[in-house]
């Protein structure tokens, strides 16, 4: 069976649309709210959703997602509960779903067991921001055995590595917009034409730009350089502000971003 991520990008390309990939921290403030937020995001225009696995030392994250991780962990969130959440979601949606997490969580859980459960619960891909590309084999063999994509990242400093990483990528290439950690930014100054030039005319997997995209105007602008955009902290901030009432507000926000990107 074709991976849902591939099918999603093929459909969007045929419709001349860009992907809206969104992120939410699982278990913040609780699993029921996360479930409702995920469904609202899909309903209002998210094409792919990254479910964040909370971690005590999320080195790629800014304050917003760090605080969400701590709130989630203090509520007792763990991988088993997240897999239960995914099982519930899979009875309600067939859209692409990813886990975004740190490598120690996978090692501690057991790499083989982790990817077997990803397959069982129909997770389509995993993003591990602290996994060096050169050490990908530690995860990739088990991932591939179970049909799970490992999504690789490139940054503004990647330069000649961009082409090499893109050629080994499946699903999509995660293009980090700016140096530093996640979080909303008032301005993104990276020259994406230069950064992505090495892969512009090649047969590569889609590229999505993330880190710092916080509103519909930025999303529309960034989508001009890539096949999609990734939004995380802006969603997590809404959850922080509204708690259990967040699903309605998250849905409205995603709707505004989708409309901004399409118009």
GROMACS .gro file of C-alpha atoms in nm:
model
  263
    1UNK     CA    1   0.000   0.000   0.000
    2UNK     CA    2   0.124   0.348  -0.086
    3UNK     CA    3   0.235   0.556   0.212
    4UNK     CA    4  -0.032   0.815   0.296
    5UNK     CA    5   0.229   1.095   0.282
    6UNK     CA    6   0.311   1.016  -0.083
    7UNK     CA    7  -0.058   0.994  -0.172
    8UNK     CA    8  -0.123   1.327   0.001
    9UNK     CA    9   0.145   1.516  -0.192
   10UNK     CA   10   0.037   1.359  -0.522
   11UNK     CA   11  -0.321   1.475  -0.460
   12UNK     CA   12  -0.211   1.826  -0.362
   13UNK     CA   13   0.011   1.854  -0.670
   14UNK     CA   14  -0.280   1.754  -0.894
   15UNK     CA   15  -0.492   2.024  -0.724
   16UNK     CA   16  -0.209   2.281  -0.749
   17UNK     CA   17  -0.213   2.327  -0.371
   18UNK     CA   18   0.057   2.335  -0.105
   19UNK     CA   19   0.064   2.112   0.202
   20UNK     CA   20  -0.026   2.247   0.543
   21UNK     CA   21   0.154   2.036   0.804
   22UNK     CA   22   0.068   2.112   1.165
   23UNK     CA   23   0.204   2.000   1.503
   24UNK     CA   24   0.050   1.945   1.844
   25UNK     CA   25   0.198   1.813   2.169
   26UNK     CA   26   0.019   1.494   2.275
   27UNK     CA   27  -0.142   1.512   2.619
   28UNK     CA   28  -0.142   1.891   2.655
   29UNK     CA   29  -0.358   1.956   2.851
   30UNK     CA   30  -0.497   1.600   2.816
   31UNK     CA   31  -0.545   1.328   2.555
   32UNK     CA   32  -0.912   1.406   2.491
   33UNK     CA   33  -0.825   1.765   2.401
   34UNK     CA   34  -0.540   1.649   2.177
   35UNK     CA   35  -0.777   1.411   1.996
   36UNK     CA   36  -1.032   1.688   1.938
   37UNK     CA   37  -0.764   1.934   1.823
   38UNK     CA   38  -0.623   1.685   1.572
   39UNK     CA   39  -0.967   1.622   1.423
   40UNK     CA   40  -1.042   1.995   1.409
   41UNK     CA   41  -0.713   2.059   1.229
   42UNK     CA   42  -0.786   1.794   0.969
   43UNK     CA   43  -1.142   1.922   0.927
   44UNK     CA   44  -1.023   2.280   0.871
   45UNK     CA   45  -0.739   2.223   0.627
   46UNK     CA   46  -0.437   2.044   0.777
   47UNK     CA   47  -0.308   1.784   0.533
   48UNK     CA   48  -0.057   1.612   0.762
   49UNK     CA   49  -0.033   1.628   1.141
   50UNK     CA   50   0.275   1.576   1.356
   51UNK     CA   51   0.190   1.446   1.703
   52UNK     CA   52   0.462   1.559   1.939
   53UNK     CA   53   0.587   1.304   2.192
   54UNK     CA   54   0.678   1.505   2.505
   55UNK     CA   55   1.037   1.486   2.622
   56UNK     CA   56   1.209   1.627   2.928
   57UNK     CA   57   1.492   1.791   2.729
   58UNK     CA   58   1.358   1.882   2.383
   59UNK     CA   59   1.671   2.051   2.246
   60UNK     CA   60   1.515   2.167   1.918
   61UNK     CA   61   1.220   2.336   2.085
   62UNK     CA   62   1.163   2.691   2.200
   63UNK     CA   63   0.982   2.792   2.519
   64UNK     CA   64   0.628   2.733   2.389
   65UNK     CA   65   0.675   2.365   2.303
   66UNK     CA   66   0.909   2.307   2.599
   67UNK     CA   67   0.635   2.421   2.836
   68UNK     CA   68   0.378   2.206   2.655
   69UNK     CA   69   0.606   1.903   2.696
   70UNK     CA   70   0.638   1.965   3.068
   71UNK     CA   71   0.261   2.008   3.110
   72UNK     CA   72   0.203   1.685   2.919
   73UNK     CA   73   0.464   1.485   3.111
   74UNK     CA   74   0.329   1.611   3.443
   75UNK     CA   75  -0.010   1.474   3.335
   76UNK     CA   76   0.138   1.126   3.288
   77UNK     CA   77   0.171   1.112   2.908
   78UNK     CA   78   0.381   0.826   2.773
   79UNK     CA   79   0.425   0.643   2.443
   80UNK     CA   80   0.172   0.371   2.524
   81UNK     CA   81  -0.096   0.636   2.584
   82UNK     CA   82   0.003   0.812   2.261
   83UNK     CA   83  -0.033   0.489   2.064
   84UNK     CA   84  -0.378   0.449   2.222
   85UNK     CA   85  -0.461   0.803   2.105
   86UNK     CA   86  -0.348   0.720   1.751
   87UNK     CA   87  -0.565   0.406   1.751
   88UNK     CA   88  -0.868   0.620   1.843
   89UNK     CA   89  -0.783   0.877   1.576
   90UNK     CA   90  -0.745   0.608   1.312
   91UNK     CA   91  -1.111   0.512   1.358
   92UNK     CA   92  -1.198   0.870   1.260
   93UNK     CA   93  -0.946   0.976   0.994
   94UNK     CA   94  -0.732   0.823   0.722
   95UNK     CA   95  -0.508   1.128   0.674
   96UNK     CA   96  -0.128   1.116   0.716
   97UNK     CA   97  -0.008   1.117   1.076
   98UNK     CA   98   0.348   1.147   1.206
   99UNK     CA   99   0.520   1.127   1.542
  100UNK     CA  100   0.779   1.393   1.621
  101UNK     CA  101   1.008   1.286   1.902
  102UNK     CA  102   1.360   1.251   2.038
  103UNK     CA  103   1.581   0.951   1.979
  104UNK     CA  104   1.626   0.852   2.346
  105UNK     CA  105   1.252   0.791   2.377
  106UNK     CA  106   1.272   0.537   2.093
  107UNK     CA  107   1.583   0.366   2.233
  108UNK     CA  108   1.433   0.342   2.582
  109UNK     CA  109   1.106   0.201   2.448
  110UNK     CA  110   1.286  -0.044   2.220
  111UNK     CA  111   1.346   0.042   1.854
  112UNK     CA  112   1.192  -0.275   1.707
  113UNK     CA  113   0.887  -0.261   1.935
  114UNK     CA  114   0.840   0.110   1.863
  115UNK     CA  115   0.830   0.074   1.485
  116UNK     CA  116   0.613  -0.238   1.504
  117UNK     CA  117   0.358  -0.034   1.702
  118UNK     CA  118   0.388   0.253   1.452
  119UNK     CA  119   0.288   0.004   1.182
  120UNK     CA  120   0.009  -0.146   1.392
  121UNK     CA  121  -0.143   0.194   1.474
  122UNK     CA  122  -0.091   0.323   1.117
  123UNK     CA  123   0.160   0.598   1.186
  124UNK     CA  124   0.304   0.704   0.848
  125UNK     CA  125   0.632   0.867   0.946
  126UNK     CA  126   0.860   0.971   1.231
  127UNK     CA  127   1.061   1.292   1.271
  128UNK     CA  128   1.361   1.267   1.505
  129UNK     CA  129   1.531   1.610   1.514
  130UNK     CA  130   1.829   1.498   1.724
  131UNK     CA  131   1.919   1.203   1.499
  132UNK     CA  132   2.232   1.288   1.294
  133UNK     CA  133   2.176   1.201   0.927
  134UNK     CA  134   2.497   0.993   0.920
  135UNK     CA  135   2.367   0.777   1.206
  136UNK     CA  136   2.024   0.716   1.054
  137UNK     CA  137   2.080   0.341   1.015
  138UNK     CA  138   2.025   0.301   1.389
  139UNK     CA  139   1.656   0.363   1.320
  140UNK     CA  140   1.603   0.336   0.949
  141UNK     CA  141   1.634  -0.040   0.907
  142UNK     CA  142   1.354  -0.103   1.160
  143UNK     CA  143   1.150   0.184   1.014
  144UNK     CA  144   1.177   0.051   0.659
  145UNK     CA  145   1.098  -0.302   0.772
  146UNK     CA  146   0.764  -0.170   0.898
  147UNK     CA  147   0.693   0.072   0.611
  148UNK     CA  148   0.747   0.385   0.823
  149UNK     CA  149   0.919   0.690   0.673
  150UNK     CA  150   1.192   0.865   0.872
  151UNK     CA  151   1.170   1.233   0.783
  152UNK     CA  152   1.509   1.407   0.757
  153UNK     CA  153   1.585   1.772   0.832
  154UNK     CA  154   1.809   2.026   0.659
  155UNK     CA  155   1.900   2.373   0.791
  156UNK     CA  156   2.026   2.701   0.640
  157UNK     CA  157   2.380   2.578   0.720
  158UNK     CA  158   2.339   2.245   0.535
  159UNK     CA  159   2.462   2.384   0.198
  160UNK     CA  160   2.610   2.098  -0.008
  161UNK     CA  161   2.449   1.841   0.222
  162UNK     CA  162   2.100   1.942   0.106
  163UNK     CA  163   2.119   1.745  -0.219
  164UNK     CA  164   2.267   1.440  -0.049
  165UNK     CA  165   2.000   1.433   0.223
  166UNK     CA  166   1.717   1.503  -0.024
  167UNK     CA  167   1.823   1.209  -0.239
  168UNK     CA  168   1.794   0.976   0.062
  169UNK     CA  169   1.464   1.122   0.184
  170UNK     CA  170   1.115   0.977   0.166
  171UNK     CA  171   0.784   1.146   0.242
  172UNK     CA  172   0.913   1.501   0.257
  173UNK     CA  173   1.229   1.690   0.342
  174UNK     CA  174   1.188   1.906   0.654
  175UNK     CA  175   1.353   2.241   0.575
  176UNK     CA  176   1.435   2.432   0.895
  177UNK     CA  177   1.364   2.797   0.817
  178UNK     CA  178   1.611   2.960   1.055
  179UNK     CA  179   1.895   2.879   1.289
  180UNK     CA  180   1.790   2.820   1.647
  181UNK     CA  181   1.492   2.647   1.805
  182UNK     CA  182   1.122   2.629   1.722
  183UNK     CA  183   0.902   2.926   1.801
  184UNK     CA  184   0.710   3.206   1.635
  185UNK     CA  185   0.926   3.456   1.446
  186UNK     CA  186   0.831   3.802   1.320
  187UNK     CA  187   1.060   3.762   1.020
  188UNK     CA  188   1.230   3.476   0.834
  189UNK     CA  189   1.533   3.593   0.636
  190UNK     CA  190   1.676   3.270   0.492
  191UNK     CA  191   1.734   3.274   0.113
  192UNK     CA  192   1.538   2.961   0.021
  193UNK     CA  193   1.605   3.002  -0.351
  194UNK     CA  194   1.975   2.960  -0.275
  195UNK     CA  195   1.933   2.692  -0.006
  196UNK     CA  196   1.707   2.471  -0.220
  197UNK     CA  197   1.873   2.543  -0.555
  198UNK     CA  198   2.069   2.212  -0.554
  199UNK     CA  199   1.744   2.013  -0.561
  200UNK     CA  200   1.520   2.248  -0.758
  201UNK     CA  201   1.539   2.059  -1.087
  202UNK     CA  202   1.586   1.705  -0.960
  203UNK     CA  203   1.338   1.428  -0.899
  204UNK     CA  204   1.331   1.456  -0.520
  205UNK     CA  205   1.071   1.411  -0.251
  206UNK     CA  206   0.867   1.720  -0.155
  207UNK     CA  207   1.012   1.993   0.070
  208UNK     CA  208   0.826   2.157   0.358
  209UNK     CA  209   0.950   2.463   0.545
  210UNK     CA  210   0.905   2.478   0.922
  211UNK     CA  211   1.026   2.656   1.240
  212UNK     CA  212   0.889   3.004   1.303
  213UNK     CA  213   0.588   3.020   1.071
  214UNK     CA  214   0.319   3.174   1.286
  215UNK     CA  215   0.041   3.323   1.069
  216UNK     CA  216  -0.133   3.288   0.733
  217UNK     CA  217   0.078   3.561   0.568
  218UNK     CA  218   0.404   3.386   0.655
  219UNK     CA  219   0.258   3.050   0.554
  220UNK     CA  220   0.159   3.182   0.212
  221UNK     CA  221   0.499   3.346   0.160
  222UNK     CA  222   0.698   3.038   0.264
  223UNK     CA  223   0.479   2.806   0.055
  224UNK     CA  224   0.604   2.985  -0.258
  225UNK     CA  225   0.949   2.831  -0.203
  226UNK     CA  226   0.842   2.475  -0.118
  227UNK     CA  227   0.575   2.209  -0.147
  228UNK     CA  228   0.431   2.291   0.194
  229UNK     CA  229   0.473   2.462   0.529
  230UNK     CA  230   0.490   2.332   0.884
  231UNK     CA  231   0.331   2.515   1.179
  232UNK     CA  232   0.379   2.408   1.539
  233UNK     CA  233   0.435   2.671   1.805
  234UNK     CA  234   0.143   2.884   1.685
  235UNK     CA  235  -0.093   2.589   1.742
  236UNK     CA  236   0.063   2.491   2.075
  237UNK     CA  237   0.031   2.853   2.193
  238UNK     CA  238  -0.345   2.842   2.128
  239UNK     CA  239  -0.369   2.522   2.333
  240UNK     CA  240  -0.171   2.689   2.613
  241UNK     CA  241  -0.409   2.987   2.613
  242UNK     CA  242  -0.740   2.798   2.591
  243UNK     CA  243  -0.673   2.460   2.754
  244UNK     CA  244  -0.965   2.219   2.716
  245UNK     CA  245  -1.154   2.479   2.510
  246UNK     CA  246  -0.871   2.489   2.255
  247UNK     CA  247  -1.017   2.268   1.976
  248UNK     CA  248  -1.260   2.535   1.855
  249UNK     CA  249  -0.987   2.803   1.848
  250UNK     CA  250  -0.732   2.572   1.687
  251UNK     CA  251  -0.984   2.489   1.415
  252UNK     CA  252  -1.052   2.855   1.342
  253UNK     CA  253  -0.681   2.931   1.324
  254UNK     CA  254  -0.610   2.644   1.082
  255UNK     CA  255  -0.905   2.751   0.865
  256UNK     CA  256  -0.761   3.103   0.839
  257UNK     CA  257  -0.416   2.970   0.747
  258UNK     CA  258  -0.556   2.731   0.485
  259UNK     CA  259  -0.762   3.009   0.328
  260UNK     CA  260  -0.460   3.242   0.332
  261UNK     CA  261  -0.244   2.985   0.156
  262UNK     CA  262  -0.507   2.900  -0.107
  263UNK     CA  263  -0.615   3.253  -0.198
   0.00000   0.00000   0.00000
